[in-house]
Coordinates of C-alpha atoms in Angstrom, one line a residue:
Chain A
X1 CA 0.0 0.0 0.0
X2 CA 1.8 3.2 -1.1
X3 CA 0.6 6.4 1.4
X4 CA 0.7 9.8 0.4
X5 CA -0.2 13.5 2.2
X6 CA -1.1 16.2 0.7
X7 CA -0.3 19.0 2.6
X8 CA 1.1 23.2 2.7
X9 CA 0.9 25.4 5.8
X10 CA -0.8 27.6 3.4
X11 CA -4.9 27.2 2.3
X12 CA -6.5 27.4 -1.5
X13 CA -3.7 26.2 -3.1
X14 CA -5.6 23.0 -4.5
X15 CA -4.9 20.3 -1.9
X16 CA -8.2 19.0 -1.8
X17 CA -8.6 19.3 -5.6
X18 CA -5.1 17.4 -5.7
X19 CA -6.0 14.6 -3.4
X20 CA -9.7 13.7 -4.9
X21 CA -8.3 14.2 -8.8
X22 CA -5.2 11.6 -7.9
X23 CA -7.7 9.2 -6.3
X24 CA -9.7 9.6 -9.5
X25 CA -7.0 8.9 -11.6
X26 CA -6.2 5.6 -9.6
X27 CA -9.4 4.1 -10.0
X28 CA -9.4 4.2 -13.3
X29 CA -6.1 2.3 -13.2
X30 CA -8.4 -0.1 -11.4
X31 CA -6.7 0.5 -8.0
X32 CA -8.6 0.8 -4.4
X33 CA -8.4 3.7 -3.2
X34 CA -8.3 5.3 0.6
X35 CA -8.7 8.9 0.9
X36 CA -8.6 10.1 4.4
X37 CA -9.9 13.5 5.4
X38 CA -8.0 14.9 8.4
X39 CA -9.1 19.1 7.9
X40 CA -11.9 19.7 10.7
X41 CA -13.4 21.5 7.5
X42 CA -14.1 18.4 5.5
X43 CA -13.6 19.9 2.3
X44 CA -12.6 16.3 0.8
X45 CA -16.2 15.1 2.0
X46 CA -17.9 17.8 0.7
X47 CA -16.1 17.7 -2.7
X48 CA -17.6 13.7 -2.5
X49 CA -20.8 14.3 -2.2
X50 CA -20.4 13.4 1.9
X51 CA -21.9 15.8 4.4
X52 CA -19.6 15.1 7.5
X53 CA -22.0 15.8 10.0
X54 CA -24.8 14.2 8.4
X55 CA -22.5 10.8 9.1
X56 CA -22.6 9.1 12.7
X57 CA -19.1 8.8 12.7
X58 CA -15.8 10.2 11.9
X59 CA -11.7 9.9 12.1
X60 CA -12.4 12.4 15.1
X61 CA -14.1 9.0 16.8
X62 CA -11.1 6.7 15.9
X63 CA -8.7 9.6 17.7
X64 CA -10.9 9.4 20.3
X65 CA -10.9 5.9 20.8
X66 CA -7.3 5.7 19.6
X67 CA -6.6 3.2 22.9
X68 CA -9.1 0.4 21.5
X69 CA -8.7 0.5 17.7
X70 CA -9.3 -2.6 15.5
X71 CA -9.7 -3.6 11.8
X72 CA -13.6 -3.6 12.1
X73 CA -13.9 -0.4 14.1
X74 CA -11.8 1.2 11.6
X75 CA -13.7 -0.3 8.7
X76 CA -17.1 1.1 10.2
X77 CA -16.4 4.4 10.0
X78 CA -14.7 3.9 6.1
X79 CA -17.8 5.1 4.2
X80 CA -18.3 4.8 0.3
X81 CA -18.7 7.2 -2.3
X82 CA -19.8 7.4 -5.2
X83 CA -17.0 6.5 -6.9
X84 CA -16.2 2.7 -7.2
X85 CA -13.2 1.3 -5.4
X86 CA -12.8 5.0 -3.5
X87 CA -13.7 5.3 -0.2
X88 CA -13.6 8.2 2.4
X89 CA -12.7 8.1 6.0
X90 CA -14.5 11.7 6.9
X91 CA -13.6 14.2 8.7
X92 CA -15.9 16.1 11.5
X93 CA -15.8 19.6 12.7
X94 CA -14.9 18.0 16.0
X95 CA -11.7 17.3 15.0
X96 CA -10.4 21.1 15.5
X97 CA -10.9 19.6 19.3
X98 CA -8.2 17.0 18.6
X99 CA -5.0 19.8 19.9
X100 CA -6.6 20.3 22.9
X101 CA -8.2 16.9 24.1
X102 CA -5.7 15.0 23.1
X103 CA -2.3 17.2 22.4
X104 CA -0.7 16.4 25.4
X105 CA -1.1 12.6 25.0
X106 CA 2.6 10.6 24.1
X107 CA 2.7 9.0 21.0
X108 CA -0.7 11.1 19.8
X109 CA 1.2 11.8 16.1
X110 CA 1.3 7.7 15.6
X111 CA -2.6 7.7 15.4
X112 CA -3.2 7.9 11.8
X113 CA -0.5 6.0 11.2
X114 CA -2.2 3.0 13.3
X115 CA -5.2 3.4 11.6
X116 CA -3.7 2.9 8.1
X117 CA -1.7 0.2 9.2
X118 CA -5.0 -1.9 9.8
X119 CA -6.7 -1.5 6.4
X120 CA -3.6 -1.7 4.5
X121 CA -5.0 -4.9 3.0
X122 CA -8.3 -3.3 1.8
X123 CA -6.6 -0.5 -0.3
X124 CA -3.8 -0.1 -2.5
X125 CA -3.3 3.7 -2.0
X126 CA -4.0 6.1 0.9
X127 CA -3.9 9.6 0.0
X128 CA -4.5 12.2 3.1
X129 CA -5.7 15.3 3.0
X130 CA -4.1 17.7 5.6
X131 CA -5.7 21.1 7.2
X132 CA -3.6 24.1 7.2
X133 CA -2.7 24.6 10.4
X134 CA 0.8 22.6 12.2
X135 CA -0.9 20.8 14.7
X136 CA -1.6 17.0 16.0
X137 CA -3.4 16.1 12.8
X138 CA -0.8 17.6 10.3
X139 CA 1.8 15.6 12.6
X140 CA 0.0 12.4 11.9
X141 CA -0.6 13.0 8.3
X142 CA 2.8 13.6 8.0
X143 CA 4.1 10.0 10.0
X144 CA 1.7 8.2 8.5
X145 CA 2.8 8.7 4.9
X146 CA 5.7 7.5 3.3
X147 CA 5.7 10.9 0.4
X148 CA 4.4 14.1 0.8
X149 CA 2.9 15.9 -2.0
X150 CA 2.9 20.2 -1.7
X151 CA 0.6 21.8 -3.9
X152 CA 1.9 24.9 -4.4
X153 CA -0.3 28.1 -5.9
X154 CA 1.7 29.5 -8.6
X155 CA 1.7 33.4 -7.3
X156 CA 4.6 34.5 -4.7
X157 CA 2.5 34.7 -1.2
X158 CA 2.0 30.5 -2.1
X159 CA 5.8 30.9 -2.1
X160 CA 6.4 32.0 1.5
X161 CA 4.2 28.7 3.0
X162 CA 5.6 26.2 0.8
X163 CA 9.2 27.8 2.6
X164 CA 6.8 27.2 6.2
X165 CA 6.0 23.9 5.1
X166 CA 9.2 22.7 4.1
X167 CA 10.4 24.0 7.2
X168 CA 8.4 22.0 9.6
X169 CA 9.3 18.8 7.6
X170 CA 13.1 19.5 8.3
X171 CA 11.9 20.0 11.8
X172 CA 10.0 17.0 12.1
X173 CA 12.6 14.7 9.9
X174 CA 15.2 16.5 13.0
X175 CA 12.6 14.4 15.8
X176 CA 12.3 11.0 13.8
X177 CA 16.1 11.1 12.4
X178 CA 14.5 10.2 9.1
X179 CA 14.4 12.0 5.6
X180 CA 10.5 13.0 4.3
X181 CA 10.2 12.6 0.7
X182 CA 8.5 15.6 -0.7
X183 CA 7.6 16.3 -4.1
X184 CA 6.2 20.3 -4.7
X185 CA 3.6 20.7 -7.5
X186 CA 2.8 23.8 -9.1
X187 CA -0.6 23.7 -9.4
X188 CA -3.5 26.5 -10.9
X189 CA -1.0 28.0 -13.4
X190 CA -2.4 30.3 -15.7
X191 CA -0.3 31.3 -18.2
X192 CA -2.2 34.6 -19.0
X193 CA -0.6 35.9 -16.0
X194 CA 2.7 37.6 -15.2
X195 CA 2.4 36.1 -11.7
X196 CA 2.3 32.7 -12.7
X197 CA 5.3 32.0 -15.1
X198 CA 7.2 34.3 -12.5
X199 CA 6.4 32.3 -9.3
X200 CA 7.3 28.7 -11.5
X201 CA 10.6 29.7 -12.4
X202 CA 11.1 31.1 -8.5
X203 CA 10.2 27.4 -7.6
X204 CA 12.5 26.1 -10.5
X205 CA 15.5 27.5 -9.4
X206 CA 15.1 27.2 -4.8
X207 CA 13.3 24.3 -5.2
X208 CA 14.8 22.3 -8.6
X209 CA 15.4 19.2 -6.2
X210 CA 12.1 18.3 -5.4
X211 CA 10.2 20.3 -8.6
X212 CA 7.8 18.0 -10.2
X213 CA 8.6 18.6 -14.0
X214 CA 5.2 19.6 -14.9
X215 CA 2.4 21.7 -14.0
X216 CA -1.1 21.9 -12.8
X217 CA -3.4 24.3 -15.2
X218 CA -6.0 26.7 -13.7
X219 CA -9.1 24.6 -15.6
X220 CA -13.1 25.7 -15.2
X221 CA -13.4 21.6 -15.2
X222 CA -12.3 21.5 -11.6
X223 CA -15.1 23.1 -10.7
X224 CA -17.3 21.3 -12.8
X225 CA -16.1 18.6 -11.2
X226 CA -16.2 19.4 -8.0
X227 CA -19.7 20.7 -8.6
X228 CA -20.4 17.3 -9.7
X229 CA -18.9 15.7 -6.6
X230 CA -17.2 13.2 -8.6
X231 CA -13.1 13.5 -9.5
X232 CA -12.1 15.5 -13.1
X233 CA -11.1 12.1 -13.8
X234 CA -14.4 11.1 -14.3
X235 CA -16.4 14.3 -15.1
X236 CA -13.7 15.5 -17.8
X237 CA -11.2 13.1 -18.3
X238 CA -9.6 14.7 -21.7
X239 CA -10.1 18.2 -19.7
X240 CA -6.1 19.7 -19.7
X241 CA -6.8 19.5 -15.3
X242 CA -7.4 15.9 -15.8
X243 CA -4.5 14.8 -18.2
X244 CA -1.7 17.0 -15.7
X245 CA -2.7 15.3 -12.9
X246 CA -2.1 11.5 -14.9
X247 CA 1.1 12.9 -15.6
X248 CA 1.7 13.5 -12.1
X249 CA 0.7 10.1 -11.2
X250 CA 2.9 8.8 -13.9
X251 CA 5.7 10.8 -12.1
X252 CA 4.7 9.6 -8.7
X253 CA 4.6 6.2 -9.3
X254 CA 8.0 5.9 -11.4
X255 CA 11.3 5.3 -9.7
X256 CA 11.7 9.1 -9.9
X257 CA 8.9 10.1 -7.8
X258 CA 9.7 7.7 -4.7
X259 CA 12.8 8.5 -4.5
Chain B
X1 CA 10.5 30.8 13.1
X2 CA 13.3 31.6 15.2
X3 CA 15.7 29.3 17.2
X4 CA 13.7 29.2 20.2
X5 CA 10.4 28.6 18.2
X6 CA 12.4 25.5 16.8
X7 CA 12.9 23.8 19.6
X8 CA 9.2 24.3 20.9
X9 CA 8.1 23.1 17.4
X10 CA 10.6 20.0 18.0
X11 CA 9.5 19.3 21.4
X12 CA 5.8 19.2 20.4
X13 CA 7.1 16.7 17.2
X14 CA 8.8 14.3 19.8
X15 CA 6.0 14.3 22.6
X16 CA 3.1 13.2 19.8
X17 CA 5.9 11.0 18.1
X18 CA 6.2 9.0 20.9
X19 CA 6.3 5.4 20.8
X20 CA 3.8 4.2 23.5
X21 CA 5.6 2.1 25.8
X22 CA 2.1 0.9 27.6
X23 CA -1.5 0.8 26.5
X24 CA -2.6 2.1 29.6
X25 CA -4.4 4.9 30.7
X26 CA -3.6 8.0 29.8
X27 CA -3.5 11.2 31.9
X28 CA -6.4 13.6 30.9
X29 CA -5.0 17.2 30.2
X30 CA -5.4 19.7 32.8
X31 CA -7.7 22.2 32.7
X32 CA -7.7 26.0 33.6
X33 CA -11.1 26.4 35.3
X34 CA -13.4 29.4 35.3
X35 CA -17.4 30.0 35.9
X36 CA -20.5 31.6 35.3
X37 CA -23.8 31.2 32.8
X38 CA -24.5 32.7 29.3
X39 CA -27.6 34.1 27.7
X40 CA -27.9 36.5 24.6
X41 CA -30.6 36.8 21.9
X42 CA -29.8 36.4 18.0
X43 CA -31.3 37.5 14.7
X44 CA -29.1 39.6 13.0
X45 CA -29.4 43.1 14.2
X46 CA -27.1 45.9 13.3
X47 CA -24.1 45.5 15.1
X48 CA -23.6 48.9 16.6
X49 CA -27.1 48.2 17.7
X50 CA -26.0 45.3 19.6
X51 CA -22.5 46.6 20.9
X52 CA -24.3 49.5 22.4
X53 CA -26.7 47.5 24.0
X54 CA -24.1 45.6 25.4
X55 CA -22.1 48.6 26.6
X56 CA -24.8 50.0 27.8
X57 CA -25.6 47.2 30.5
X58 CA -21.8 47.5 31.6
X59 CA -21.8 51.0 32.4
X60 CA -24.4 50.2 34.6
X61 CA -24.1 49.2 38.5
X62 CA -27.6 47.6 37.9
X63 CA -28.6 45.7 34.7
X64 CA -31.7 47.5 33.1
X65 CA -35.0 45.8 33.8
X66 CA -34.4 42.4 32.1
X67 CA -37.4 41.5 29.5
X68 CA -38.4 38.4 30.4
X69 CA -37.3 36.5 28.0
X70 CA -35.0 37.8 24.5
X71 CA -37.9 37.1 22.1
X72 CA -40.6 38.6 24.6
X73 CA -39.3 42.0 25.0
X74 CA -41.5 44.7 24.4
X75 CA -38.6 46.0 21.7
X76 CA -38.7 44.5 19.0
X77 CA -34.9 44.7 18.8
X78 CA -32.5 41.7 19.7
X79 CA -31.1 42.0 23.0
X80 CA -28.1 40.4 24.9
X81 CA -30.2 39.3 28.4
X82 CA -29.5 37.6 31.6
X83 CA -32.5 35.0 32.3
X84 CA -34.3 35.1 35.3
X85 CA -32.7 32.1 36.9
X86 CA -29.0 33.3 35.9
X87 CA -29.4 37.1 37.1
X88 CA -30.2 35.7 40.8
X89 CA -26.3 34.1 40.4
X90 CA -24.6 37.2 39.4
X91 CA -23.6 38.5 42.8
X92 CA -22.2 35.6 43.6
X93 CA -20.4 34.3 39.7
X94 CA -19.2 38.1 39.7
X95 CA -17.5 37.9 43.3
X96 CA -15.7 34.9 42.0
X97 CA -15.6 36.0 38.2
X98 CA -13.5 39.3 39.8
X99 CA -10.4 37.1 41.2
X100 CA -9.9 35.3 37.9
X101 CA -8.8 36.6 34.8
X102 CA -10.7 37.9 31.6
X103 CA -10.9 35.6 28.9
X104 CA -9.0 38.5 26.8
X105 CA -6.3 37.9 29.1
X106 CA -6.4 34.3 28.5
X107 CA -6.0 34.3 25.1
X108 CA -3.5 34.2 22.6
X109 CA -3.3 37.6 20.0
X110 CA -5.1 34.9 17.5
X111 CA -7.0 32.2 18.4
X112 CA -9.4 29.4 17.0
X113 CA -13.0 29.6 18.0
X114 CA -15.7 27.4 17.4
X115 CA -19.4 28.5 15.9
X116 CA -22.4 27.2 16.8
X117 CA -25.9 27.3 16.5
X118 CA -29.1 26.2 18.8
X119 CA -32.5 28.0 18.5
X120 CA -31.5 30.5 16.2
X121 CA -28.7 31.5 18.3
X122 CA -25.2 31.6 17.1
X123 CA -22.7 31.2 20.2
X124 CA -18.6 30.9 19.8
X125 CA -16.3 29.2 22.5
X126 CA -12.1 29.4 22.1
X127 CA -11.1 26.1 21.2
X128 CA -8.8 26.1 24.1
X129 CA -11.6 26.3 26.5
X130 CA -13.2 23.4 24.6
X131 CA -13.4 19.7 26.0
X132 CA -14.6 18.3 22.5
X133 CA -17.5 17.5 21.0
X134 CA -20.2 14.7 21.1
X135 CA -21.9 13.9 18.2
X136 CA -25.7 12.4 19.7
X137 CA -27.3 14.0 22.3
X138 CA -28.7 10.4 24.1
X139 CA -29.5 11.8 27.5
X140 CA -31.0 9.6 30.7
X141 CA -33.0 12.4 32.2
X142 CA -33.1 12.3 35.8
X143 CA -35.8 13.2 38.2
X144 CA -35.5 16.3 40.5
X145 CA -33.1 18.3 38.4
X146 CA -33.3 21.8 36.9
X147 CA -35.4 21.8 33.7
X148 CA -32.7 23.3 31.8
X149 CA -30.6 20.0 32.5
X150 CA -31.6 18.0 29.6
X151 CA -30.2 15.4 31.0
X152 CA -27.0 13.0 31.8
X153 CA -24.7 10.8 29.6
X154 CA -21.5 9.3 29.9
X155 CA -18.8 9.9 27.6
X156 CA -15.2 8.0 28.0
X157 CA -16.2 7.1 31.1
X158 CA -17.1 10.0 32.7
X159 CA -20.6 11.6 33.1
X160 CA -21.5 14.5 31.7
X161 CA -24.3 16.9 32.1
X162 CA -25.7 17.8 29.1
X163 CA -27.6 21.4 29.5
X164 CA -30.3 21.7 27.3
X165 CA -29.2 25.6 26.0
X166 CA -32.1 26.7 24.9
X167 CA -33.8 26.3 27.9
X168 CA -31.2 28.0 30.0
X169 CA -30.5 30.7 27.7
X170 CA -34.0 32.0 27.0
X171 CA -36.5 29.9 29.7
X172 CA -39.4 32.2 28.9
X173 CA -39.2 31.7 25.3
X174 CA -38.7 27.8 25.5
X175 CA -42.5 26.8 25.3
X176 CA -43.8 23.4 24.0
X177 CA -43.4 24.4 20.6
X178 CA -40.2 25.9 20.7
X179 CA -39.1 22.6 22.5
X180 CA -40.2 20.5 19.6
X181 CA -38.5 22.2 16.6
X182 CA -35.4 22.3 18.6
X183 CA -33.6 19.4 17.4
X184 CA -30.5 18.8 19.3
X185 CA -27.3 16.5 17.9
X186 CA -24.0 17.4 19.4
X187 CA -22.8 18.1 22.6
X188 CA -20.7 20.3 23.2
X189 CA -18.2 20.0 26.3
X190 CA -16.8 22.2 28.2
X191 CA -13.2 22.3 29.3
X192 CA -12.7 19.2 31.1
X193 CA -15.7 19.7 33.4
X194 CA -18.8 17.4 33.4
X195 CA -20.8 19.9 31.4
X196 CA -22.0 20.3 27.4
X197 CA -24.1 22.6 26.1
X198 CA -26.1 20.5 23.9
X199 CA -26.5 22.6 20.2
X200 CA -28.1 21.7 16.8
X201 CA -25.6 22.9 14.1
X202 CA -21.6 22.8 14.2
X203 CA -21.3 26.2 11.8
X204 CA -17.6 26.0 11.8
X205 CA -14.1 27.0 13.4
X206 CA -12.6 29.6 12.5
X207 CA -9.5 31.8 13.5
X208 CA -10.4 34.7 15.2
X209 CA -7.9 38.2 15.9
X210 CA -8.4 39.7 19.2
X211 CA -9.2 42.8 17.6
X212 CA -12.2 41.1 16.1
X213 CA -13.8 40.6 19.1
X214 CA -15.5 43.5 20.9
X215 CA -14.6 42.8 24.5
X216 CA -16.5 43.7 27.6
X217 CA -14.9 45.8 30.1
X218 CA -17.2 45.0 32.9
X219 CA -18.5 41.5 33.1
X220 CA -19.5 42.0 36.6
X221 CA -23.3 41.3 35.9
X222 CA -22.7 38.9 32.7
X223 CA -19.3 37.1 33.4
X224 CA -20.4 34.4 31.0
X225 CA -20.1 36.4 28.0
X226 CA -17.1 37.7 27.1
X227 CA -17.7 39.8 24.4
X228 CA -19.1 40.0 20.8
X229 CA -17.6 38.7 17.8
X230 CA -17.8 41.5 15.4
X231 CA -17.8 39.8 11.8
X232 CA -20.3 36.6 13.3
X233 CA -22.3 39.0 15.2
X234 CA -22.5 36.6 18.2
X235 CA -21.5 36.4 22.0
X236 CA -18.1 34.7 22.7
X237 CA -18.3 32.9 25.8
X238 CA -16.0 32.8 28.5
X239 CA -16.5 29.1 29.1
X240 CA -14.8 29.1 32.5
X241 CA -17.1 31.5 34.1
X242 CA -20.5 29.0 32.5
X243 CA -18.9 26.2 34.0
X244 CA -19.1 27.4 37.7
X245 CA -22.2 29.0 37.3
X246 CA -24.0 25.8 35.7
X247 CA -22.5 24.2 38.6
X248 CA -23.3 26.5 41.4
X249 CA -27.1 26.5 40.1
X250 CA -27.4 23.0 39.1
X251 CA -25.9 22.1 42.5
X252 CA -23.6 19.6 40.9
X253 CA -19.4 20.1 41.0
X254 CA -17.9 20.8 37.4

């Protein structure tokens, strides 16, 4: 099972959009599919058609109950979507509760990271979506994964979180004496604009190392898409949105993007 | 960040990175612990409207003559109120409110805060003074407590009193018919206490400046609320100060 986070300090710069339009793309490879949802805002529910707080129960239950987890709990609260082979584990407002119930608890970043462990055999991918704030649920996004994927907004503000972001993976790689693989996409690139072309090269030349090679286009399709609660994949799969992000899957799942 | 924000950012990394060693117990967090009770009525009025009325009541020894209930008051204008049952508490919550600090004071320059909804009423709480939140409101109701006790339930092993808000916030509203279209699903708790107010719609957490907040000055008579969130148009509470006056009229330690 190959894990990934999707995640930047910084909000609107496509993470849920990223996370839901990989997914996509892997089901039509025919893979199963895991997408977690760990933002208290639920965005990634909401984009599926999901209403978190429609649902009885939430990731924010499995934290919770961290101390008594097992494969059937966990399976219970993995709901559907409309999407074959993809399913969501939701998130719940509730969850912007997690810092301060359970912050202080040892070994609370390892949560996630349990959790994943116990349906690895159901899925062949996890993808997480991560809120935008450094807390107890970014922590565990980020242990839980073995890459992480930074959606970065082409415009220069997007700039100064991706340098936030990056930061507090050096950090955290400092605490678990081990090396985060992180990949930065450029994503809603419009090429009309001075800003855009301007803020990719800035990326290309601090950040060539760990540059994806390509780009995500600003594309009305998203939207559609989104509108649609179903992945571009599936709503527009020629759409130009659609076709970067198979060629960032391509990326992500040759040699060159896991290493 | 700086060097010293490093090592804090570090520290917090290894603490939730921890192996566990043992699956036992866990120690809960501790808890700062204030008092007192809240009330406040809710359409949307103007907010100057609302600010003044609130200043108003501060510069006052005396709260003006309470209508007796938010929706009952012979102005038609929403008003921030004390119920009958809380005002006979103030005395006492404000005696004890005065040797503890604001909630201003509590607070960092920024802070999360958490929006809800019950009745028509849009309330926030700091997430820091939050305990979390239930999702089902499945109350045993017992007999001989105040009607504004909806009822008790136990939640990781502890019981909680779940306050049914509406009826504590506006009793003289809170009829028969307003009692059946309120539809209760979450609890929300307060600090670590054995309180939640129960609500009917999570609206959503946002990040809130300091400066965003009108604050009160004087929160001798209402120590509950804290202020008034300028952009939501709705009373912050100081959750501290509801926690000791839930428990001092409820007769129940929080």
């Amino acid at each position: 099972m190959k894990i990934w986070t999707v995640a930047n300090q910084k909000g609107g710069v496509g993470k849920t959009t990223t996370v839901v339009s990989l997914a996509g793309a892997l089901v039509k490879q025919g893979k199963r599919v895991l997408v977690i949802d760990t933002d208290p805002h639920a965005s990634l529910g909401y984009y599926l058609g999901i209403d978190s707080e429609e649902i009885p129960a939430s990731l924010y239950n499995l934290f919770v109950e961290h101390q008594s987890l097992t494969e059937s709990k966990i399976q219970a609260h993995i709901v559907p979507t409309s999407v074959d082979h993809l399913d969501l584990l939701p998130a719940a407002m509730a969850l912007a509760t997690i810092d301060r119930q359970l912050g202080h608890e040892d070994g609370m970043g390892l949560v996630l990271r349990n959790i994943i462990d116990n349906v690895s055999s159901s899925y062949d991918y996890a993808i997480i979506d991560c809120p935008p704030v450094l807390g107890v649920l970014m922590v565990n996004a980020l242990a839980a994964c073995e890459q992480v994927l930074i959606p970065v907004q082409t415009e220069f503000l997007a700039l100064k979180g991706l340098d936030r972001m990056i930061k507090t993976l050096k950090l955290m790689d400092r605490t678990q004496q081990q090396q985060h693989r992180f990949i930065v996409i450029p994503t809603m690139f419009d090429k009309r604009t001075k800003a855009s072309p301007l803020a990719l090269r800035e990326l290309q030349q601090s950040y060539s190392d760990h540059l994806w090679n390509g780009l995500i286009p600003i594309d009305t399709k998203f939207r559609d898409a989104s509108l649609a609660h179903t992945p571009v994949s599936h709503c527009a799969p020629n759409s130009r949105g659609s076709v970067a992000y198979r060629r960032l899957l391509q990326f992500l799942d040759s040699e060159r993007g896991v290493s | 960040m700086t060097e010293h924000s490093d090592i804090a950012v570090v520290d917090f990394f290894s603490r939730l990175l921890k192996e566990p060693q043992s699956s036992g117990p866990v120690e809960k967090p501790k808890v700062l612990v204030k008092e007192a009770e809240l009330t406040l009525s809710a359409e949307q009025v103007g907010l100057q409207q609302l600010l003044s009325k609130v200043s108003a009541f501060d510069e006052k020894d005396e709260p003006p003559k309470e209508p007796s209930s938010p929706f009952t008051s012979s102005k038609s204008k929403p008003e921030i109120i004390v119920s009958d049952s809380t005002a006979k508490e103030t005395e006492t919550a404000a005696d004890i409110g005065s040797e503890k600090s604001f909630l201003h004071q509590r607070l960092e320059g920024e802070f999360q805060a958490l929006f809800f909804k019950v009745a028509g009423l849009t309330l926030a709480v700091p997430l820091v003074e939050l305990g979390g939140i239930i999702h089902e409101v499945r109350v045993t109701h017992l007999p001989g407590q105040p009607t504004w006790i909806k009822g008790v339930m136990t939640h990781r092993d502890q019981k909680i009193n779940v306050v049914d808000t509406a009826a504590w916030v506006m009793p003289e509203k809170y009829d028969a018919n307003l009692q059946k279209q309120v539809d209760y699903r979450y609890v929300v708790l307060l600090q670590n206490s054995q309180w939640g107010l129960a609500c009917e719609e999570l609206l959503d957490a946002e990040s809130i400046n300091k400066e965003q907040v009108n604050w009160r000055v004087n929160t001798a008579k209402r120590p509950w609320l804290a202020g008034l969130v300028k952009k939501q148009m709705c009373g912050i509470l100081d959750v501290g100060a509801l926690i000791e006056q839930l428990s001092s009229q409820g007769h129940i330690a929080g």
